[in-house]
Tab-separated table of C-alpha atoms in Angstrom:
chain	number	residue	atom	x	y	z
E	1	MET	CA	31.109	35.771	0.513
E	2	ILE	CA	30.002	39.465	0.592
E	3	PRO	CA	31.286	42.194	2.752
E	4	GLY	CA	29.335	44.303	5.263
E	5	THR	CA	27.604	47.397	4.044
E	6	PHE	CA	29.850	50.514	3.516
E	7	GLU	CA	29.494	53.862	1.897
E	8	TYR	CA	31.748	54.196	-1.288
E	9	TYR	CA	33.915	57.220	-2.149
E	10	ARG	CA	36.043	57.930	-5.123
E	11	PRO	CA	37.508	61.382	-4.631
E	12	SER	CA	39.509	63.023	-7.376
E	13	ASP	CA	42.211	64.643	-5.260
E	14	LEU	CA	44.297	63.887	-2.053
E	15	SER	CA	42.871	66.507	-0.005
E	16	GLU	CA	39.500	65.171	-0.495
E	17	ALA	CA	40.493	61.841	0.677
E	18	ILE	CA	42.449	63.113	3.664
E	19	LYS	CA	39.215	65.010	4.638
E	20	LEU	CA	37.249	61.807	4.342
E	21	LEU	CA	39.731	59.968	6.545
E	22	THR	CA	39.652	62.988	9.082
E	23	THR	CA	35.503	63.150	9.154
E	24	HIS	CA	35.044	59.381	9.452
E	25	GLY	CA	38.185	58.538	11.654
E	26	ASP	CA	38.353	54.738	12.600
E	27	ASP	CA	35.397	54.013	10.390
E	28	ALA	CA	37.260	54.982	7.072
E	29	ARG	CA	40.001	53.399	5.270
E	30	VAL	CA	41.728	54.079	1.941
E	31	MET	CA	41.736	51.423	-0.862
E	32	ALA	CA	44.225	51.100	-3.634
E	33	GLY	CA	44.137	48.067	-5.877
E	34	GLY	CA	42.109	46.312	-2.852
E	35	HIS	CA	43.595	42.771	-3.341
E	36	SER	CA	44.443	42.557	0.434
E	37	LEU	CA	41.611	44.615	1.584
E	38	ILE	CA	38.869	43.089	-0.195
E	39	PRO	CA	39.370	39.487	0.773
E	40	MET	CA	39.722	40.842	4.325
E	41	MET	CA	36.254	42.542	3.887
E	42	LYS	CA	34.754	39.445	2.303
E	43	LEU	CA	35.904	37.287	5.243
E	44	ARG	CA	34.373	40.112	7.530
E	45	MET	CA	37.676	40.272	9.223
E	46	ALA	CA	37.817	44.009	8.235
E	47	ASP	CA	34.741	46.181	8.800
E	48	ILE	CA	35.079	49.552	7.000
E	49	PRO	CA	31.807	51.657	7.134
E	50	HIS	CA	33.528	54.344	4.920
E	51	LEU	CA	35.669	52.940	1.965
E	52	VAL	CA	37.775	55.516	-0.069
E	53	ASP	CA	38.909	54.307	-3.347
E	54	LEU	CA	42.065	56.390	-4.498
E	55	GLN	CA	41.894	55.281	-8.195
E	56	ASP	CA	40.735	58.607	-9.507
E	57	ILE	CA	43.828	60.461	-7.955
E	58	ASP	CA	46.202	61.220	-10.709
E	59	ALA	CA	48.750	62.513	-8.302
E	60	LEU	CA	49.285	59.094	-6.939
E	61	ARG	CA	50.207	57.899	-10.324
E	62	GLY	CA	53.604	57.764	-12.335
E	63	ILE	CA	57.107	56.670	-12.092
E	64	GLU	CA	59.673	59.302	-12.159
E	65	VAL	CA	63.431	58.373	-12.928
E	66	ASP	CA	66.061	61.090	-12.941
E	67	GLY	CA	69.710	61.073	-12.266
E	68	ASP	CA	69.951	60.482	-8.652
E	69	ALA	CA	66.258	59.837	-7.646
E	70	VAL	CA	63.408	57.604	-8.306
E	71	ARG	CA	59.992	58.170	-7.246
E	72	ILE	CA	56.998	55.778	-7.613
E	73	GLY	CA	53.538	57.045	-6.866
E	74	ALA	CA	51.462	54.917	-4.459
E	75	MET	CA	48.905	53.824	-6.933
E	76	VAL	CA	51.622	52.455	-9.585
E	77	THR	CA	50.777	48.607	-10.030
E	78	GLN	CA	53.143	45.625	-9.986
E	79	HIS	CA	52.471	45.398	-13.684
E	80	GLU	CA	53.454	48.941	-14.373
E	81	LEU	CA	56.817	48.385	-12.175
E	82	ILE	CA	57.613	45.437	-14.373
E	83	ALA	CA	56.870	47.012	-17.633
E	84	ASP	CA	58.811	50.215	-16.977
E	85	GLU	CA	62.220	50.227	-18.736
E	86	ALA	CA	63.820	53.486	-17.034
E	87	LEU	CA	62.881	51.919	-13.739
E	88	PHE	CA	64.359	48.676	-14.897
E	89	LYS	CA	67.734	50.585	-15.624
E	90	ALA	CA	67.674	52.527	-12.293
E	91	ALA	CA	66.717	49.436	-9.966
E	92	PRO	CA	66.499	45.987	-11.767
E	93	ILE	CA	65.600	44.539	-8.377
E	94	ILE	CA	62.161	45.971	-8.579
E	95	ARG	CA	61.306	44.010	-11.501
E	96	GLU	CA	62.903	40.902	-10.231
E	97	ALA	CA	60.890	41.260	-6.967
E	98	ALA	CA	57.580	42.265	-8.848
E	99	LEU	CA	57.497	39.228	-11.013
E	100	GLN	CA	57.532	36.971	-7.974
E	101	ILE	CA	54.291	38.703	-6.427
E	102	ALA	CA	51.007	36.758	-6.802
E	103	ASP	CA	49.944	36.192	-10.396
E	104	PRO	CA	49.317	38.225	-13.443
E	105	GLN	CA	45.739	39.289	-12.589
E	106	VAL	CA	46.888	40.372	-9.165
E	107	ARG	CA	49.836	42.291	-10.583
E	108	TYR	CA	47.482	44.281	-12.869
E	109	VAL	CA	45.620	45.718	-9.874
E	110	GLY	CA	47.915	45.406	-6.880
E	111	THR	CA	50.075	48.642	-6.182
E	112	VAL	CA	53.144	49.528	-4.625
E	113	GLY	CA	51.450	51.849	-2.157
E	114	GLY	CA	49.190	49.027	-0.941
E	115	ASN	CA	51.973	46.588	-0.694
E	116	VAL	CA	54.008	48.679	1.464
E	117	ALA	CA	51.276	50.496	3.527
E	118	ASN	CA	49.354	47.204	4.441
E	119	GLY	CA	51.948	46.083	7.133
E	120	ASP	CA	51.376	42.475	6.337
E	121	PRO	CA	54.787	40.620	6.764
E	122	GLY	CA	53.922	38.617	3.859
E	123	ASN	CA	54.197	41.516	1.408
E	124	ASP	CA	57.307	41.507	-0.730
E	125	MET	CA	57.849	45.177	-1.353
E	126	PRO	CA	58.458	46.246	2.418
E	127	GLY	CA	61.607	44.143	2.455
E	128	LEU	CA	62.597	45.233	-1.112
E	129	MET	CA	62.226	48.966	0.042
E	130	GLN	CA	64.207	48.488	3.196
E	131	CYS	CA	66.999	46.876	1.011
E	132	LEU	CA	66.691	49.988	-1.157
E	133	ASP	CA	66.708	52.332	1.947
E	134	ALA	CA	63.688	53.754	0.464
E	135	VAL	CA	61.543	56.685	2.009
E	136	PHE	CA	57.747	56.582	2.088
E	137	SER	CA	55.961	59.983	1.746
E	138	VAL	CA	52.430	60.122	3.761
E	139	HIS	CA	50.237	62.972	3.534
E	140	GLY	CA	47.829	63.943	6.326
E	141	PRO	CA	45.735	66.875	7.455
E	142	ASP	CA	49.026	68.675	8.726
E	143	GLY	CA	50.923	68.223	5.473
E	144	GLU	CA	53.668	65.791	4.153
E	145	ARG	CA	56.315	63.948	6.221
E	146	ASP	CA	58.701	61.301	4.984
E	147	ILE	CA	59.412	58.085	6.944
E	148	PRO	CA	62.309	55.818	6.002
E	149	ALA	CA	61.172	52.167	5.002
E	150	ARG	CA	63.546	50.964	7.598
E	151	GLU	CA	61.646	52.772	10.211
E	152	PHE	CA	58.017	52.244	9.204
E	153	TYR	CA	57.154	48.937	10.162
E	154	GLU	CA	56.177	48.467	13.963
E	155	ALA	CA	54.469	45.021	14.158
E	156	ALA	CA	52.262	43.061	11.837
E	157	TYR	CA	49.801	45.548	10.297
E	158	PHE	CA	50.969	48.406	12.623
E	159	THR	CA	53.110	51.088	10.935
E	160	ALA	CA	54.245	54.614	11.466
E	161	ARG	CA	51.495	55.934	9.118
E	162	GLU	CA	48.733	57.558	11.310
E	163	ASP	CA	45.114	56.579	10.477
E	164	ASP	CA	44.368	60.020	8.782
E	165	GLU	CA	47.509	59.859	6.673
E	166	VAL	CA	47.691	58.607	2.983
E	167	LEU	CA	51.029	56.915	1.802
E	168	THR	CA	51.440	58.813	-1.480
E	169	ALA	CA	54.940	57.656	-2.711
E	170	VAL	CA	58.160	55.721	-2.361
E	171	SER	CA	61.415	57.284	-3.235
E	172	PHE	CA	64.978	55.861	-3.480
E	173	LYS	CA	68.428	56.326	-5.052
E	174	PRO	CA	69.069	54.331	-8.248
E	175	GLN	CA	71.393	51.489	-7.323
E	176	SER	CA	74.578	50.333	-8.700
E	177	GLY	CA	76.187	46.848	-8.572
E	178	GLY	CA	74.662	43.345	-8.264
E	179	TYR	CA	71.059	42.557	-7.140
E	180	ALA	CA	68.720	39.632	-6.178
E	181	TYR	CA	65.450	39.140	-4.766
E	182	GLU	CA	65.100	35.477	-4.084
E	183	LYS	CA	61.917	33.975	-2.837
E	184	GLN	CA	60.677	30.469	-1.683
E	185	LYS	CA	57.109	30.018	-2.104
E	186	ARG	CA	54.833	26.815	-2.122
E	187	LYS	CA	53.181	27.698	-5.435
E	188	ILE	CA	52.531	30.685	-7.624
E	189	GLY	CA	50.447	33.239	-5.660
E	190	ASP	CA	51.566	32.281	-2.352
E	191	TYR	CA	53.324	34.483	0.027
E	192	ALA	CA	56.930	33.709	0.845
E	193	THR	CA	58.154	30.824	3.095
E	194	ALA	CA	61.000	32.839	3.107
E	195	ALA	CA	62.673	35.796	0.805
E	196	SER	CA	65.510	37.958	0.726
E	197	ALA	CA	66.427	41.343	-1.190
E	198	VAL	CA	70.099	41.693	-1.477
E	199	LEU	CA	72.227	44.573	-3.007
E	200	ILE	CA	76.123	44.315	-3.412
E	201	ALA	CA	78.565	46.681	-4.919
E	202	LYS	CA	82.367	46.075	-5.344
E	203	ASP	CA	85.402	48.075	-5.700
E	204	GLY	CA	87.903	45.961	-7.383
E	205	ALA	CA	87.564	42.643	-5.716
E	206	THR	CA	86.356	44.035	-2.343
E	207	CYS	CA	82.657	44.542	-1.215
E	208	SER	CA	82.421	48.241	-0.863
E	209	SER	CA	78.667	48.364	-0.027
E	210	ALA	CA	76.131	45.761	0.961
E	211	SER	CA	72.292	45.834	1.719
E	212	ILE	CA	70.296	42.712	3.050
E	213	ALA	CA	66.593	42.624	3.997
E	214	MET	CA	64.241	39.639	4.421
E	215	THR	CA	60.230	39.008	3.968
E	216	ASN	CA	58.111	37.046	6.162
E	217	LEU	CA	60.489	35.951	8.642
E	218	SER	CA	59.297	37.941	11.489
E	219	ASP	CA	56.084	40.076	12.120
E	220	THR	CA	57.803	42.874	10.107
E	221	PRO	CA	60.214	43.009	7.174
E	222	ILE	CA	63.869	42.730	8.418
E	223	TYR	CA	66.943	44.987	7.417
E	224	SER	CA	70.004	43.311	8.876
E	225	GLN	CA	72.691	45.937	9.177
E	226	ALA	CA	74.838	43.204	10.877
E	227	ALA	CA	74.476	40.938	7.741
E	228	SER	CA	75.600	43.924	5.394
E	229	ASP	CA	78.468	44.582	7.740
E	230	ALA	CA	79.784	41.159	7.583
E	231	LEU	CA	80.105	41.518	3.764
E	232	ILE	CA	81.519	45.125	3.671
E	233	GLY	CA	85.377	45.238	3.171
E	234	SER	CA	85.385	41.620	2.534
E	235	ASP	CA	86.234	39.604	-0.509
E	236	LEU	CA	82.706	38.133	-0.735
E	237	GLY	CA	84.201	34.612	-0.428
E	238	PRO	CA	82.396	31.731	1.168
E	239	ASP	CA	83.415	32.748	4.527
E	240	ALA	CA	82.157	36.191	4.169
E	241	VAL	CA	78.961	34.952	2.704
E	242	SER	CA	78.453	32.531	5.601
E	243	ALA	CA	79.069	35.184	8.240
E	244	ALA	CA	76.389	37.224	6.477
E	245	VAL	CA	73.848	34.385	6.405
E	246	ASP	CA	74.675	33.750	9.972
E	247	ALA	CA	74.223	37.262	10.946
E	248	ALA	CA	70.841	37.570	9.141
E	249	LEU	CA	69.549	34.458	10.607
E	250	GLY	CA	70.326	35.732	14.025
E	251	GLU	CA	67.720	38.713	13.440
E	252	ILE	CA	64.692	36.702	12.515
E	253	ASP	CA	61.913	35.212	14.520
E	254	PRO	CA	59.739	33.229	12.136
E	255	ALA	CA	56.344	31.885	13.418
E	256	GLU	CA	54.834	28.372	12.646
E	257	ASP	CA	52.013	28.367	10.202
E	258	GLY	CA	50.784	26.553	7.134
E	259	ARG	CA	54.352	27.202	5.446
E	260	GLY	CA	56.001	24.850	8.022
E	261	PRO	CA	57.478	24.997	11.565
E	262	VAL	CA	60.024	27.296	12.815
E	263	GLU	CA	63.079	25.100	12.368
E	264	PHE	CA	62.086	24.635	8.780
E	265	LYS	CA	61.652	28.332	8.098
E	266	LYS	CA	64.961	29.056	9.565
E	267	HIS	CA	66.496	26.453	7.275
E	268	VAL	CA	64.697	27.822	4.127
E	269	ALA	CA	65.822	31.417	5.139
E	270	GLY	CA	69.428	30.043	5.284
E	271	VAL	CA	69.232	28.658	1.788
E	272	ILE	CA	67.501	31.891	0.356
E	273	LEU	CA	69.846	34.259	1.798
E	274	ARG	CA	72.911	32.349	0.554
E	275	ARG	CA	71.279	32.177	-3.014
E	276	ALA	CA	70.487	35.885	-2.917
E	277	ILE	CA	73.847	36.971	-1.672
E	278	GLU	CA	75.630	34.779	-4.345
E	279	ARG	CA	73.398	35.693	-7.129
E	280	ALA	CA	73.971	39.477	-6.306
E	281	VAL	CA	77.748	38.833	-6.097
E	282	SER	CA	77.536	36.989	-9.284
E	283	ARG	CA	76.116	40.308	-10.806
E	284	ALA	CA	78.116	43.017	-9.087
P	1	MET	CA	23.127	51.519	2.702
P	2	SER	CA	21.843	53.164	-0.501
P	3	LYS	CA	22.289	51.498	-4.009
P	4	MET	CA	24.360	53.268	-6.635
P	5	HIS	CA	24.173	53.693	-10.456
P	6	ILE	CA	26.806	51.561	-12.185
P	7	LYS	CA	27.480	52.336	-15.567
P	8	MET	CA	29.922	50.149	-17.553
P	9	THR	CA	30.458	49.130	-21.310
P	10	VAL	CA	30.247	45.498	-21.169
P	11	ASN	CA	31.174	43.484	-24.429
P	12	GLY	CA	30.748	46.824	-26.398
P	13	LYS	CA	27.265	47.668	-24.843
P	14	GLN	CA	26.598	50.450	-22.541
P	15	VAL	CA	24.967	48.969	-19.630
P	16	GLU	CA	23.609	50.578	-16.446
P	17	THR	CA	22.404	48.769	-13.227
P	18	LEU	CA	21.649	49.503	-9.646
P	19	ALA	CA	23.830	47.960	-7.084
P	20	GLU	CA	25.121	48.278	-3.476
P	21	PRO	CA	28.813	49.336	-3.417
P	22	ARG	CA	29.521	45.974	-1.523
P	23	GLU	CA	28.403	43.985	-4.489
P	24	LEU	CA	31.378	42.255	-6.353
P	25	LEU	CA	31.764	42.596	-10.125
P	26	ILE	CA	31.094	39.069	-10.746
P	27	HIS	CA	27.859	39.218	-8.874
P	28	VAL	CA	26.708	42.129	-10.796
P	29	LEU	CA	27.681	40.453	-14.073
P	30	ARG	CA	25.948	37.360	-13.353
P	31	GLU	CA	23.023	38.231	-11.318
P	32	ARG	CA	21.977	41.795	-12.540
P	33	LEU	CA	23.069	41.706	-16.064
P	34	ASP	CA	22.722	37.906	-16.680
P	35	ILE	CA	26.240	37.418	-18.160
P	36	THR	CA	26.944	34.076	-16.776
P	37	GLY	CA	30.022	33.214	-18.766
P	38	PRO	CA	32.555	34.366	-15.917
P	39	HIS	CA	32.510	31.778	-13.336
P	40	ILE	CA	32.768	31.832	-9.610
P	41	GLY	CA	35.153	29.167	-8.612
P	42	CYS	CA	37.082	29.880	-5.402
P	43	GLU	CA	35.719	33.305	-4.752
P	44	THR	CA	39.091	34.152	-3.068
P	45	SER	CA	41.180	35.526	-5.994
P	46	HIS	CA	43.060	32.199	-6.402
P	47	CYS	CA	41.619	30.304	-9.190
P	48	GLY	CA	40.973	32.874	-11.971
P	49	ALA	CA	37.667	31.172	-13.332
P	50	CYS	CA	35.847	34.770	-12.822
P	51	THR	CA	38.719	36.561	-14.936
P	52	VAL	CA	37.379	39.267	-17.223
P	53	ASP	CA	39.115	42.054	-19.036
P	54	MET	CA	38.671	45.435	-17.559
P	55	ASP	CA	40.137	48.443	-19.197
P	56	GLY	CA	42.646	46.330	-20.955
P	57	LYS	CA	43.754	44.271	-17.949
P	58	SER	CA	42.798	40.912	-16.823
P	59	VAL	CA	41.179	40.953	-13.353
P	60	LYS	CA	39.583	38.544	-10.975
P	61	SER	CA	36.045	39.865	-10.918
P	62	CYS	CA	35.538	38.435	-7.492
P	63	THR	CA	38.090	40.723	-5.986
P	64	VAL	CA	36.639	43.946	-7.428
P	65	PHE	CA	33.784	45.845	-6.257
P	66	ALA	CA	31.149	46.830	-9.041
P	67	ALA	CA	31.658	50.493	-7.659
P	68	GLN	CA	35.365	50.189	-8.643
P	69	ALA	CA	34.357	49.178	-12.067
P	70	ASN	CA	31.910	52.085	-12.757
P	71	GLY	CA	33.035	53.582	-15.870
P	72	ALA	CA	34.985	50.642	-16.947
P	73	ASP	CA	35.138	48.830	-20.162
P	74	VAL	CA	34.510	45.154	-19.502
P	75	THR	CA	34.913	42.251	-21.827
P	76	THR	CA	33.781	38.594	-20.800
P	77	ILE	CA	34.115	35.544	-22.849
P	78	GLU	CA	30.783	36.519	-24.140
P	79	GLY	CA	32.342	39.384	-25.891
P	80	LEU	CA	35.140	37.220	-27.735
P	81	GLY	CA	32.902	34.915	-29.580
P	82	GLY	CA	29.843	32.725	-29.756
P	83	PRO	CA	28.557	29.595	-30.861
P	84	ASP	CA	28.217	30.620	-34.316
P	85	ASN	CA	31.469	32.957	-34.561
P	86	LEU	CA	34.098	31.148	-32.298
P	87	HIS	CA	37.152	33.058	-31.391
P	88	VAL	CA	40.340	31.420	-32.653
P	89	LEU	CA	41.162	30.865	-29.068
P	90	GLN	CA	37.763	29.129	-28.599
P	91	GLU	CA	38.354	27.198	-31.793
P	92	MET	CA	41.969	25.962	-30.783
P	93	PHE	CA	40.618	24.985	-27.267
P	94	LYS	CA	37.969	22.795	-29.108
P	95	GLU	CA	40.725	21.426	-31.481
P	96	HIS	CA	43.265	20.523	-28.974
P	97	HIS	CA	41.243	19.347	-26.132
P	98	GLY	CA	42.051	22.269	-23.927
P	99	LEU	CA	38.964	21.843	-21.779
P	100	GLN	CA	37.633	18.665	-19.680
P	101	CYS	CA	34.787	19.694	-17.531
P	102	GLY	CA	35.150	23.327	-18.936
P	103	PHE	CA	34.313	25.123	-15.721
P	104	CYS	CA	37.882	27.054	-15.776
P	105	THR	CA	37.540	27.517	-19.658
P	106	PRO	CA	36.060	31.074	-19.675
P	107	GLY	CA	38.528	32.629	-17.469
P	108	MET	CA	41.341	30.650	-19.139
P	109	ILE	CA	40.304	32.142	-22.616
P	110	THR	CA	39.746	35.643	-21.441
P	111	ARG	CA	43.048	35.666	-19.848
P	112	ALA	CA	44.751	34.096	-22.866
P	113	HIS	CA	43.456	36.728	-24.905
P	114	ARG	CA	44.985	39.420	-23.035
P	115	PHE	CA	48.169	37.700	-22.665
P	116	LEU	CA	48.425	37.093	-26.427
P	117	GLN	CA	47.841	40.844	-26.988
P	118	GLU	CA	50.764	41.594	-24.766
P	119	ASN	CA	52.886	38.774	-26.027
P	120	PRO	CA	51.739	37.830	-29.542
P	121	ASP	CA	54.404	35.298	-29.978
P	122	PRO	CA	55.246	33.396	-26.662
P	123	THR	CA	57.327	30.559	-25.624
P	124	GLU	CA	55.637	27.684	-23.765
P	125	GLU	CA	57.127	28.841	-20.634
P	126	GLU	CA	55.926	32.242	-21.102
P	127	VAL	CA	52.290	30.867	-21.600
P	128	ARG	CA	52.491	29.174	-18.286
P	129	PHE	CA	53.697	32.067	-16.452
P	130	GLY	CA	51.236	34.484	-18.017
P	131	MET	CA	48.332	31.953	-17.187
P	132	ALA	CA	49.574	31.244	-13.783
P	133	GLY	CA	46.655	33.122	-12.259
P	134	ASN	CA	44.128	30.402	-13.692
P	135	LEU	CA	43.580	27.176	-12.182
P	136	CYS	CA	42.378	23.990	-13.902
P	137	ARG	CA	40.663	21.542	-11.192
P	138	CYS	CA	40.846	18.810	-14.119
P	139	THR	CA	44.612	19.505	-14.371
P	140	GLY	CA	44.320	19.753	-17.948
P	141	TYR	CA	47.267	22.111	-18.460
P	142	GLN	CA	49.136	20.701	-21.323
P	143	ASN	CA	46.374	20.900	-23.606
P	144	ILE	CA	45.624	24.441	-22.413
P	145	VAL	CA	49.110	25.489	-23.072
P	146	LYS	CA	48.938	23.638	-26.480
P	147	ALA	CA	45.664	25.296	-27.480
P	148	ILE	CA	47.154	28.851	-26.479
P	149	MET	CA	50.336	28.061	-28.537
P	150	ALA	CA	48.223	26.925	-31.402
P	151	ALA	CA	45.995	30.029	-31.182
P	152	ALA	CA	49.198	32.485	-31.200
P	153	SER	CA	50.241	30.899	-34.418
P	154	GLU	CA	46.870	31.042	-35.950
P	155	MET	CA	46.595	34.831	-35.072
P	156	ASN	CA	50.136	35.372	-36.367
P	157	ALA	CA	49.521	33.650	-39.593
P	158	ALA	CA	46.233	35.601	-40.093
P	159	LYS	CA	47.935	38.832	-39.332
P	160	GLU	CA	50.628	38.076	-41.970
P	161	ALA	CA	48.101	37.046	-44.763
P	162	ALA	CA	46.293	40.455	-44.025
P	163	GLN	CA	49.611	42.312	-44.750
């Protein structure tokens, strides 16, 4: 399996990369770790005459954690996310989710930017970033703009990023309270049959904030405000958890594929949501 | 499309070759550099038979363009040991029957080598998780795990003896 021919570029700064995208339009694509793009090119499902490798752009690297803000460069790998202790303290849900992505070899190379920008509903980081209410920074010929993760995904592989823009970083506020990323998959390395990211904070015995998002249960990640609302103000007891699960299930639209028929996926989604909420509550 | 000069350090030696950008690292290693230790199994980044070490990371060389590896430091199974000077991992795979048909073995050992650099004293569960990107079609996992656990002990004993 060998891809079609292409010209290869490895710019050392962002403006050079954006210039290549502007010059070549639809014929150019940027590549981060390449572990989604290269398989598509090998299958000849993606034809990219001008391939722009981002590996030499230092501005896209690094994890910055200060008091009330976390910023992760787009080229930070899953392996680096898992290893970073400051990030683990600020948002432990990231390590929990990243450990469930693919396998060790893929995590050394796969990046957070590639994972969120790709637009594949099977990717785990988009739902996670919606749960964290993250913001994606994109740079294009007209400068930088920020797009909330909850407004970024339009349909499978269609996002709010324009073709001549490069996603450069994800940012969010450090989390407090309980967390869980729960994922059902057929085997290590598979995409989720269903996955859910949950954050829960308590004030005494009462839920003071909640955020629930889901992976691979529609053609985009799903953030469920209704599920979050079902928990906020509640005692987080069995009735409230069931109400949240029901609300979340009302927002998904899974498609039948090799991972199972629609009814099965809805069933698995219910199990995963309940586990994720209960685990987040136990840690809150 | 024109070919490009690819310069890499492979198993400690500087190499230079001409390749099209679309050529995968595994193809350049095997066909242009005659380094045939890393195998092509699934060629879809699932099986790990093509695993090599690139700049201190285990990568599946069927999912890396040679152009991306330009300038990289690559180690393959040939760089770990040979018939006359087996690496302790190779020794332990032999000792503990860690291979049956042997097709997955170069990828297994190259991955295990990096894994033990990062986690020199792993539990059996950590070995299984750390080796999750490598498949053995003979399903010989029990002895692969045993061999890696034994290699970790040997390496740690050697380190202690040296101190």
